[in-house]
């Protein structure tokens, strides 16, 4: 109690600008405000951010990344094109750099991603494979990568974006060559390679209930019933103001929890048509607050990850011309209203 009073007094003095004098100046900040990670931890959740290797030379950027969040996802560094650029030749440079950075900051890693149709190396996409050849290629990739990171990552997005909007299987190289069984196989191989990693399926446009999210619900239920090692479903949550807030998010998370699964918001951003106005930024803030509150309201929602934390390194402007301003910090790394809204939701 005495300590708390001393802290409170220091806070008052600092705020009032009265804590001058050499001793006060030399002391470390006595009233460091809790970070998003600190606040999330009080709920038994994490608060994470994606990052990418080219940004890691920006020291102002890495300082905030290293202090504000407790979970890191490599935005590209663990994808197939980066990790197995030639068949059977593995390159861990980018993934390791991010895992090492996270370790130095006592952060965990949500690893992303093993099986996807995008960002595959040419050697894999430029020829035809028989089912047995491709199965062997997939097994080797998963086994080698998951073993390499065994004990170093908290979770894996094992299969990414397996369904189309109407809830049918996406016609990827994996589905077309191996049939839907590739998903259970991938989960089993990943589990064998690291029995402690939490294994996820992950997708976008499944935040609200609808055909695509129903497809995941059916698949997850079936996989659980068959004893396939699935631990969670990741809701990417790449949202856009012009399409409206996914009002059924909380109920949707809850129905997956009822299957005995974790859920997580894995790639959150809330883009808008530029220019960003005060009104749009205020609306964006309420979306960040609401989606965080939805996760907190569902016991098995493990945490929230934003898809990088600053507009400076967002993927949005390159993919959606004329849109942007999607993250809680602006391009100068200044917190936006969305940042305050996250703090409110987590408090
Ligand atoms: O590596 C090349 C580099 O050599 C070249 O100079 C540069 C020039 O454009 O491109 C680099 O590749 C880029 C790559 O990111 C690595 O920076 C690609 O052009 C670019 O398209 C690619 O974008 C990534 C995107 O996935 C690809 O689909 C984004 O950074 C990444 O944030 C994004 O992440 C995905 C998740 O994995 C899955 N969910 C959706 C999410 C957003 O698309």
Coordinates of N, CA and C and ligand atoms in Angstrom, one line a residue, residues 52 54 75-76 79 81 112-113 116 118-119 160-161 202 204 236 238 267 307 315 319, ligand 1:
X52 N 7.7 -7.8 -39.9 CA 8.3 -8.3 -41.1 C 9.8 -7.9 -41.1
X54 N 12.1 -6.7 -43.2 CA 12.7 -5.4 -43.7 C 12.5 -4.3 -42.7
X75 N 5.2 -11.8 -40.6 CA 4.2 -11.6 -41.6 C 4.5 -12.4 -42.9
X76 N 5.8 -12.6 -43.1 CA 6.2 -13.4 -44.3 C 7.3 -14.4 -44.1
X79 N 6.8 -18.3 -44.3 CA 6.0 -18.9 -45.4 C 6.9 -19.7 -46.3
X81 N 7.7 -19.8 -49.5 CA 8.7 -19.3 -50.5 C 10.0 -18.9 -49.7
X112 N 3.4 -18.6 -38.7 CA 2.5 -18.4 -39.8 C 3.3 -18.6 -41.1
X113 N 3.0 -19.4 -42.0 CA 1.9 -20.4 -42.0 C 2.5 -21.6 -42.8
X116 N -0.6 -23.1 -47.5 CA -1.3 -22.0 -48.1 C -1.2 -22.1 -49.6
X118 N -0.8 -19.4 -51.5 CA -0.2 -18.2 -51.9 C 1.3 -18.2 -51.4
X119 N 2.1 -17.4 -52.1 CA 3.5 -17.3 -51.7 C 4.2 -18.6 -51.6
X160 N -4.0 -22.3 -44.0 CA -4.4 -21.0 -44.1 C -5.4 -20.8 -45.3
X161 N -6.6 -20.3 -45.1 CA -7.5 -19.9 -46.1 C -7.9 -21.1 -47.0
X202 N -6.8 -21.1 -40.1 CA -6.9 -19.6 -40.1 C -7.5 -19.1 -41.4
X204 N -9.8 -15.5 -43.4 CA -10.5 -14.1 -43.3 C -11.9 -14.3 -43.7
X236 N -8.9 -14.0 -39.0 CA -7.9 -13.0 -39.3 C -8.4 -11.6 -39.0
X238 N -9.4 -9.0 -41.1 CA -9.1 -7.8 -42.0 C -10.4 -7.1 -42.3
X267 N -5.1 -11.4 -37.3 CA -4.5 -10.5 -38.3 C -5.3 -9.2 -38.4
X307 N -2.2 -6.8 -37.5 CA -1.4 -7.2 -38.7 C -0.4 -6.1 -38.9
X315 N 0.1 -3.6 -44.9 CA 0.1 -4.2 -46.3 C -1.0 -3.6 -47.1
X319 N -2.2 -3.3 -51.5 CA -3.2 -4.2 -52.0 C -4.6 -3.6 -52.3
Ligands
LIG1 O1 10.1 -10.5 -51.5 C1 9.8 -9.5 -52.6 C2 10.9 -8.6 -52.8 O2 12.0 -9.3 -53.3 C3 10.5 -7.5 -53.8 O3 11.5 -6.5 -54.0 C4 9.2 -6.8 -53.4 C5 8.7 -5.8 -54.4 O4 7.3 -5.7 -54.4 O5 8.2 -7.8 -53.1 C6 8.6 -8.7 -52.1 O6 7.5 -9.6 -52.0 C7 6.4 -9.1 -51.3 C8 6.2 -9.9 -50.0 O7 5.0 -9.5 -49.3 C9 7.3 -9.8 -49.0 O8 7.5 -8.4 -48.6 C10 5.2 -9.2 -52.2 O9 5.3 -8.4 -53.3 C11 3.9 -8.9 -51.4 O10 2.8 -9.2 -52.2 C12 3.8 -9.7 -50.1 O11 2.7 -9.3 -49.4 C13 2.3 -10.1 -48.3 C14 1.0 -10.8 -48.5 O12 0.6 -11.5 -47.4 C15 1.0 -11.7 -49.7 O13 -0.3 -12.3 -49.9 C16 2.2 -9.2 -47.1 O14 3.4 -8.6 -46.8 C17 1.6 -9.9 -45.9 O15 1.4 -9.0 -44.9 C18 0.4 -10.6 -46.3 O16 -0.1 -11.4 -45.2 C19 -1.3 -12.1 -45.5 C20 -1.3 -13.3 -44.5 O17 -0.1 -14.1 -44.7 C21 -2.5 -14.2 -44.7 N1 -3.8 -13.4 -44.5 C22 -3.8 -12.2 -45.4 C23 -2.6 -11.3 -45.1 C24 -2.7 -10.0 -45.9 O18 -2.7 -10.3 -47.3

